[in-house]
Tab-separated table of N, CA and C in Angstrom:
chain	number	residue	atom	x	y	z
A	1	UNK	N	69.647	108.332	80.567
A	1	UNK	CA	68.659	109.385	80.575
A	1	UNK	C	69.386	110.704	80.360
A	2	UNK	N	68.880	111.518	79.467
A	2	UNK	CA	69.493	112.818	79.216
A	2	UNK	C	68.588	113.967	79.604
A	3	UNK	N	67.313	113.695	79.866
A	3	UNK	CA	66.395	114.763	80.236
A	3	UNK	C	65.226	114.197	81.018
A	4	UNK	N	64.782	114.961	82.015
A	4	UNK	CA	63.587	114.602	82.773
A	4	UNK	C	62.749	115.867	82.886
A	5	UNK	N	61.474	115.785	82.549
A	5	UNK	CA	60.579	116.934	82.606
A	5	UNK	C	59.516	116.678	83.660
A	6	UNK	N	59.291	117.664	84.501
A	6	UNK	CA	58.264	117.585	85.536
A	6	UNK	C	57.040	118.341	85.038
A	7	UNK	N	55.852	117.826	85.324
A	7	UNK	CA	54.618	118.450	84.868
A	7	UNK	C	53.715	118.741	86.052
A	8	UNK	N	52.969	119.842	85.934
A	8	UNK	CA	51.964	120.181	86.932
A	8	UNK	C	50.621	119.708	86.408
A	9	UNK	N	49.853	119.115	87.250
A	9	UNK	CA	48.533	118.662	86.846
A	9	UNK	C	47.496	119.449	87.632
A	10	UNK	N	47.103	120.576	87.056
A	10	UNK	CA	46.093	121.431	87.671
A	10	UNK	C	44.973	121.633	86.658
A	11	UNK	N	43.860	122.168	87.107
A	11	UNK	CA	42.741	122.396	86.189
A	11	UNK	C	43.014	123.552	85.246
A	12	UNK	N	43.869	124.500	85.622
A	12	UNK	CA	44.107	125.663	84.764
A	12	UNK	C	45.063	125.361	83.613
A	13	UNK	N	46.115	124.588	83.856
A	13	UNK	CA	47.081	124.269	82.797
A	13	UNK	C	47.476	122.804	82.905
A	14	UNK	N	46.585	121.903	82.561
A	14	UNK	CA	46.920	120.488	82.719
A	14	UNK	C	48.120	120.087	81.876
A	15	UNK	N	49.068	119.452	82.534
A	15	UNK	CA	50.227	118.932	81.831
A	15	UNK	C	51.304	119.935	81.493
A	16	UNK	N	51.201	121.177	81.933
A	16	UNK	CA	52.237	122.165	81.627
A	16	UNK	C	53.538	121.780	82.325
A	17	UNK	N	54.656	121.902	81.603
A	17	UNK	CA	55.959	121.583	82.196
A	17	UNK	C	56.291	122.608	83.261
A	18	UNK	N	56.707	122.143	84.431
A	18	UNK	CA	57.086	123.042	85.515
A	18	UNK	C	58.594	123.143	85.670
A	19	UNK	N	59.320	122.141	85.171
A	19	UNK	CA	60.773	122.128	85.321
A	19	UNK	C	61.338	121.042	84.414
A	20	UNK	N	62.493	121.317	83.829
A	20	UNK	CA	63.174	120.316	83.015
A	20	UNK	C	64.612	120.206	83.483
A	21	UNK	N	65.044	119.010	83.846
A	21	UNK	CA	66.431	118.746	84.236
A	21	UNK	C	67.117	118.051	83.067
A	22	UNK	N	68.395	118.392	82.821
A	22	UNK	CA	69.123	117.778	81.712
A	22	UNK	C	70.495	117.298	82.155
A	23	UNK	N	71.000	116.284	81.459
A	23	UNK	CA	72.329	115.740	81.686
A	23	UNK	C	73.028	115.670	80.339
A	24	UNK	N	74.295	116.106	80.282
A	24	UNK	CA	75.069	116.085	79.046
A	24	UNK	C	76.227	115.120	79.214
A	25	UNK	N	76.421	114.266	78.219
A	25	UNK	CA	77.459	113.245	78.278
A	25	UNK	C	78.468	113.456	77.163
A	26	UNK	N	79.720	113.068	77.411
A	26	UNK	CA	80.779	113.172	76.414
A	26	UNK	C	81.753	112.030	76.581
A	27	UNK	N	83.022	112.301	76.300
A	27	UNK	CA	84.034	111.256	76.378
A	27	UNK	C	84.042	110.428	75.116
A	28	UNK	N	85.003	109.540	75.004
A	28	UNK	CA	85.153	108.728	73.800
A	28	UNK	C	83.939	107.867	73.510
A	29	UNK	N	83.324	107.319	74.569
A	29	UNK	CA	82.174	106.445	74.355
A	29	UNK	C	80.842	107.125	74.651
A	30	UNK	N	80.884	108.412	75.004
A	30	UNK	CA	79.654	109.143	75.284
A	30	UNK	C	79.006	108.801	76.600
A	31	UNK	N	79.728	108.120	77.498
A	31	UNK	CA	79.164	107.700	78.778
A	31	UNK	C	79.677	108.494	79.969
A	32	UNK	N	80.358	109.614	79.728
A	32	UNK	CA	80.932	110.404	80.818
A	32	UNK	C	80.087	111.655	81.020
A	33	UNK	N	79.560	111.831	82.234
A	33	UNK	CA	78.762	113.009	82.546
A	33	UNK	C	79.652	114.243	82.512
A	34	UNK	N	79.329	115.216	81.652
A	34	UNK	CA	80.131	116.436	81.552
A	34	UNK	C	79.412	117.651	82.106
A	35	UNK	N	78.076	117.616	82.188
A	35	UNK	CA	77.320	118.737	82.742
A	35	UNK	C	75.933	118.258	83.130
A	36	UNK	N	75.348	118.948	84.093
A	36	UNK	CA	73.962	118.685	84.460
A	36	UNK	C	73.301	120.005	84.811
A	37	UNK	N	72.021	120.098	84.542
A	37	UNK	CA	71.229	121.251	84.959
A	37	UNK	C	70.053	120.696	85.744
A	38	UNK	N	70.067	120.947	87.042
A	38	UNK	CA	69.039	120.440	87.943
A	38	UNK	C	68.355	121.638	88.586
A	39	UNK	N	67.054	121.740	88.406
A	39	UNK	CA	66.276	122.832	88.976
A	39	UNK	C	66.876	124.191	88.611
A	40	UNK	N	67.379	124.315	87.371
A	40	UNK	CA	67.915	125.580	86.877
A	40	UNK	C	69.361	125.854	87.217
A	41	UNK	N	70.018	124.969	87.961
A	41	UNK	CA	71.420	125.168	88.349
A	41	UNK	C	72.294	124.230	87.529
A	42	UNK	N	73.234	124.812	86.753
A	42	UNK	CA	74.119	124.014	85.911
A	42	UNK	C	75.411	123.706	86.642
A	43	UNK	N	75.833	122.459	86.590
A	43	UNK	CA	77.090	122.007	87.169
A	43	UNK	C	77.902	121.364	86.058
A	44	UNK	N	79.166	121.781	85.915
A	44	UNK	CA	80.074	121.194	84.934
A	44	UNK	C	81.058	120.284	85.647
A	45	UNK	N	81.485	119.207	84.987
A	45	UNK	CA	82.390	118.227	85.569
A	45	UNK	C	83.598	118.064	84.657
A	46	UNK	N	84.790	117.899	85.253
A	46	UNK	CA	85.978	117.585	84.457
A	46	UNK	C	86.652	116.363	85.057
A	47	UNK	N	87.267	115.548	84.208
A	47	UNK	CA	87.834	114.263	84.600
A	47	UNK	C	89.255	114.151	84.057
A	48	UNK	N	90.285	114.384	84.878
A	48	UNK	CA	91.642	114.328	84.347
A	48	UNK	C	92.173	112.909	84.163
A	49	UNK	N	91.732	111.960	85.000
A	49	UNK	CA	92.248	110.596	84.917
A	49	UNK	C	91.312	109.623	85.625
A	50	UNK	N	91.384	108.388	85.270
A	50	UNK	CA	90.644	107.293	85.912
A	50	UNK	C	89.131	107.483	85.914
A	51	UNK	N	88.637	108.459	85.178
A	51	UNK	CA	87.201	108.687	85.153
A	51	UNK	C	86.656	109.337	86.405
A	52	UNK	N	87.533	109.806	87.297
A	52	UNK	CA	87.092	110.456	88.522
A	52	UNK	C	87.064	111.968	88.297
A	53	UNK	N	85.983	112.656	88.687
A	53	UNK	CA	85.918	114.100	88.462
A	53	UNK	C	86.934	114.845	89.322
A	54	UNK	N	87.488	115.937	88.775
A	54	UNK	CA	88.436	116.747	89.536
A	54	UNK	C	87.851	118.089	89.915
A	55	UNK	N	86.748	118.477	89.293
A	55	UNK	CA	86.197	119.785	89.585
A	55	UNK	C	84.717	119.819	89.237
A	56	UNK	N	83.961	120.459	90.093
A	56	UNK	CA	82.577	120.786	89.818
A	56	UNK	C	82.492	122.287	89.918
A	57	UNK	N	81.614	122.903	89.157
A	57	UNK	CA	81.433	124.338	89.291
A	57	UNK	C	80.942	124.637	90.699
A	58	UNK	N	81.122	125.850	91.137
A	58	UNK	CA	80.741	126.215	92.492
A	58	UNK	C	81.879	125.989	93.466
A	59	UNK	N	83.131	126.008	92.969
A	59	UNK	CA	84.323	125.865	93.814
A	59	UNK	C	84.359	124.558	94.575
A	60	UNK	N	83.956	123.481	93.954
A	60	UNK	CA	84.020	122.168	94.578
A	60	UNK	C	85.113	121.347	93.905
A	61	UNK	N	86.351	121.582	94.291
A	61	UNK	CA	87.462	120.809	93.735
A	61	UNK	C	87.541	119.468	94.442
A	62	UNK	N	87.840	118.429	93.676
A	62	UNK	CA	87.973	117.086	94.224
A	62	UNK	C	89.400	116.618	94.032
A	63	UNK	N	89.950	115.940	95.063
A	63	UNK	CA	91.254	115.298	94.924
A	63	UNK	C	91.088	113.826	95.271
A	64	UNK	N	91.944	112.991	94.668
A	64	UNK	CA	91.825	111.546	94.799
A	64	UNK	C	93.139	110.947	95.254
A	65	UNK	N	93.077	109.835	95.975
A	65	UNK	CA	94.250	109.061	96.372
A	65	UNK	C	94.376	107.931	95.361
A	66	UNK	N	95.473	107.910	94.633
A	66	UNK	CA	95.709	106.896	93.596
A	66	UNK	C	94.581	106.816	92.575
A	67	UNK	N	93.854	107.918	92.402
A	67	UNK	CA	92.784	107.941	91.426
A	67	UNK	C	91.586	107.100	91.791
A	68	UNK	N	91.511	106.615	93.034
A	68	UNK	CA	90.433	105.700	93.421
A	68	UNK	C	89.615	106.236	94.597
A	69	UNK	N	90.285	106.600	95.685
A	69	UNK	CA	89.595	107.031	96.897
A	69	UNK	C	89.535	108.550	96.954
A	70	UNK	N	88.365	109.094	97.261
A	70	UNK	CA	88.184	110.532	97.371
A	70	UNK	C	88.941	111.047	98.589
A	71	UNK	N	89.920	111.943	98.369
A	71	UNK	CA	90.711	112.507	99.467
A	71	UNK	C	90.075	113.778	100.007
A	72	UNK	N	89.492	114.595	99.115
A	72	UNK	CA	88.847	115.821	99.567
A	72	UNK	C	87.870	116.325	98.522
A	73	UNK	N	86.879	117.031	99.017
A	73	UNK	CA	85.946	117.765	98.170
A	73	UNK	C	85.619	119.044	98.910
A	74	UNK	N	85.936	120.176	98.283
A	74	UNK	CA	85.739	121.448	98.963
A	74	UNK	C	86.521	121.461	100.259
A	75	UNK	N	85.873	121.716	101.377
A	75	UNK	CA	86.528	121.770	102.676
A	75	UNK	C	86.432	120.491	103.477
A	76	UNK	N	86.060	119.386	102.859
A	76	UNK	CA	85.931	118.106	103.551
A	76	UNK	C	87.038	117.165	103.107
A	77	UNK	N	87.709	116.521	104.100
A	77	UNK	CA	88.777	115.568	103.786
A	77	UNK	C	88.402	114.181	104.305
A	78	UNK	N	88.987	113.156	103.674
A	78	UNK	CA	88.692	111.770	104.014
A	78	UNK	C	89.997	111.009	104.194
A	79	UNK	N	90.007	110.018	105.108
A	79	UNK	CA	91.151	109.118	105.255
A	79	UNK	C	90.650	107.680	105.132
A	80	UNK	N	91.586	106.779	104.764
A	80	UNK	CA	91.243	105.387	104.480
A	80	UNK	C	92.236	104.459	105.158
A	81	UNK	N	91.801	103.225	105.426
A	81	UNK	CA	92.715	102.224	105.973
A	81	UNK	C	93.388	101.473	104.819
A	82	UNK	N	94.206	100.483	105.147
A	82	UNK	CA	94.935	99.718	104.141
A	82	UNK	C	94.050	98.921	103.202
A	83	UNK	N	92.790	98.693	103.605
A	83	UNK	CA	91.841	97.959	102.763
A	83	UNK	C	91.047	98.889	101.854
A	84	UNK	N	91.312	100.194	101.978
A	84	UNK	CA	90.577	101.158	101.163
A	84	UNK	C	89.238	101.559	101.744
A	85	UNK	N	88.987	101.199	103.012
A	85	UNK	CA	87.737	101.581	103.664
A	85	UNK	C	87.900	102.965	104.275
A	86	UNK	N	86.913	103.821	104.075
A	86	UNK	CA	86.958	105.166	104.652
A	86	UNK	C	86.884	105.050	106.166
A	87	UNK	N	87.861	105.646	106.870
A	87	UNK	CA	87.873	105.578	108.330
A	87	UNK	C	87.551	106.912	108.979
A	88	UNK	N	87.639	108.019	108.220
A	88	UNK	CA	87.246	109.298	108.802
A	88	UNK	C	86.872	110.300	107.724
A	89	UNK	N	86.037	111.252	108.146
A	89	UNK	CA	85.636	112.382	107.316
A	89	UNK	C	85.716	113.608	108.202
A	90	UNK	N	86.415	114.658	107.744
A	90	UNK	CA	86.560	115.870	108.538
A	90	UNK	C	86.094	117.073	107.735
A	91	UNK	N	85.169	117.829	108.322
A	91	UNK	CA	84.707	119.088	107.755
A	91	UNK	C	84.870	120.135	108.840
A	92	UNK	N	85.775	121.091	108.607
A	92	UNK	CA	86.051	122.086	109.638
A	92	UNK	C	86.581	121.403	110.881
A	93	UNK	N	85.943	121.659	112.030
A	93	UNK	CA	86.378	121.058	113.289
A	93	UNK	C	85.620	119.772	113.613
A	94	UNK	N	84.761	119.312	112.719
A	94	UNK	CA	83.938	118.130	112.971
A	94	UNK	C	84.490	116.918	112.233
A	95	UNK	N	84.806	115.866	112.997
A	95	UNK	CA	85.309	114.624	112.409
A	95	UNK	C	84.327	113.494	112.681
A	96	UNK	N	84.045	112.734	111.648
A	96	UNK	CA	83.237	111.526	111.761
A	96	UNK	C	84.158	110.339	111.541
A	97	UNK	N	84.116	109.374	112.465
A	97	UNK	CA	84.940	108.165	112.363
A	97	UNK	C	84.058	106.984	111.999
A	98	UNK	N	84.623	106.048	111.217
A	98	UNK	CA	83.897	104.867	110.772
A	98	UNK	C	84.618	103.628	111.277
A	99	UNK	N	83.862	102.674	111.854
A	99	UNK	CA	84.424	101.437	112.386
A	99	UNK	C	83.825	100.259	111.624
A	100	UNK	N	84.694	99.312	111.261
A	100	UNK	CA	84.275	98.162	110.454
A	100	UNK	C	84.578	96.859	111.175
A	101	UNK	N	83.791	95.839	110.877
A	101	UNK	CA	84.112	94.451	111.194
A	101	UNK	C	84.210	93.766	109.846
A	102	UNK	N	85.435	93.444	109.435
A	102	UNK	CA	85.642	92.953	108.075
A	102	UNK	C	85.326	94.067	107.104
A	103	UNK	N	84.444	93.809	106.159
A	103	UNK	CA	84.069	94.853	105.214
A	103	UNK	C	82.719	95.482	105.544
A	104	UNK	N	82.175	95.175	106.723
A	104	UNK	CA	80.874	95.680	107.146
A	104	UNK	C	81.033	96.887	108.065
A	105	UNK	N	80.433	98.032	107.688
A	105	UNK	CA	80.422	99.207	108.555
A	105	UNK	C	79.529	98.911	109.749
A	106	UNK	N	80.085	99.023	110.971
A	106	UNK	CA	79.302	98.707	112.166
A	106	UNK	C	79.037	99.924	113.046
A	107	UNK	N	79.847	100.992	112.898
A	107	UNK	CA	79.632	102.164	113.737
A	107	UNK	C	80.141	103.415	113.034
A	108	UNK	N	79.380	104.503	113.211
A	108	UNK	CA	79.757	105.816	112.710
A	108	UNK	C	79.666	106.769	113.890
A	109	UNK	N	80.762	107.472	114.199
A	109	UNK	CA	80.806	108.330	115.377
A	109	UNK	C	81.168	109.753	114.989
A	110	UNK	N	80.349	110.705	115.443
A	110	UNK	CA	80.617	112.131	115.276
A	110	UNK	C	80.484	112.764	116.650
A	111	UNK	N	81.595	113.294	117.174
A	111	UNK	CA	81.568	113.859	118.521
A	111	UNK	C	81.184	112.793	119.525
A	112	UNK	N	80.136	113.058	120.318
A	112	UNK	CA	79.671	112.102	121.326
A	112	UNK	C	78.512	111.241	120.831
A	113	UNK	N	78.209	111.300	119.541
A	113	UNK	CA	77.080	110.564	118.986
A	113	UNK	C	77.571	109.433	118.100
A	114	UNK	N	77.085	108.223	118.374
A	114	UNK	CA	77.449	107.056	117.568
A	114	UNK	C	76.201	106.416	116.991
A	115	UNK	N	76.302	105.994	115.738
A	115	UNK	CA	75.247	105.236	115.075
A	115	UNK	C	75.777	103.841	114.836
A	116	UNK	N	74.997	102.838	115.199
A	116	UNK	CA	75.422	101.449	115.064
A	116	UNK	C	74.630	100.759	113.965
A	117	UNK	N	75.295	99.894	113.215
A	117	UNK	CA	74.634	99.056	112.210
A	117	UNK	C	74.590	97.644	112.748
A	118	UNK	N	73.447	97.035	112.685
A	118	UNK	CA	73.307	95.661	113.166
A	118	UNK	C	73.181	94.710	112.014
């Protein structure tokens, strides 16, 4: 999909477009998202390696561990275990921890609040 148009259905202007969102693709095969405009806000993406974005407009730099796991985006950092499962996310002074049984996420804890998956 490269474009989505929203329409208002009112008696005064039936079917008038109220908003149009667009996506621009590039790369060798044309399957790499290079820009998007959603609700009038344009975001550009760059991909230095492995197809993982390194920058979004709006000062959202992304860093990757071995080109696979997201290490940081903006002011948020992530850590992973030896299996590549995310075990923590830290934004400012707030850390969220993730607990797994095998490959199943069973608990997410932020401060004194825990969410359990059954």
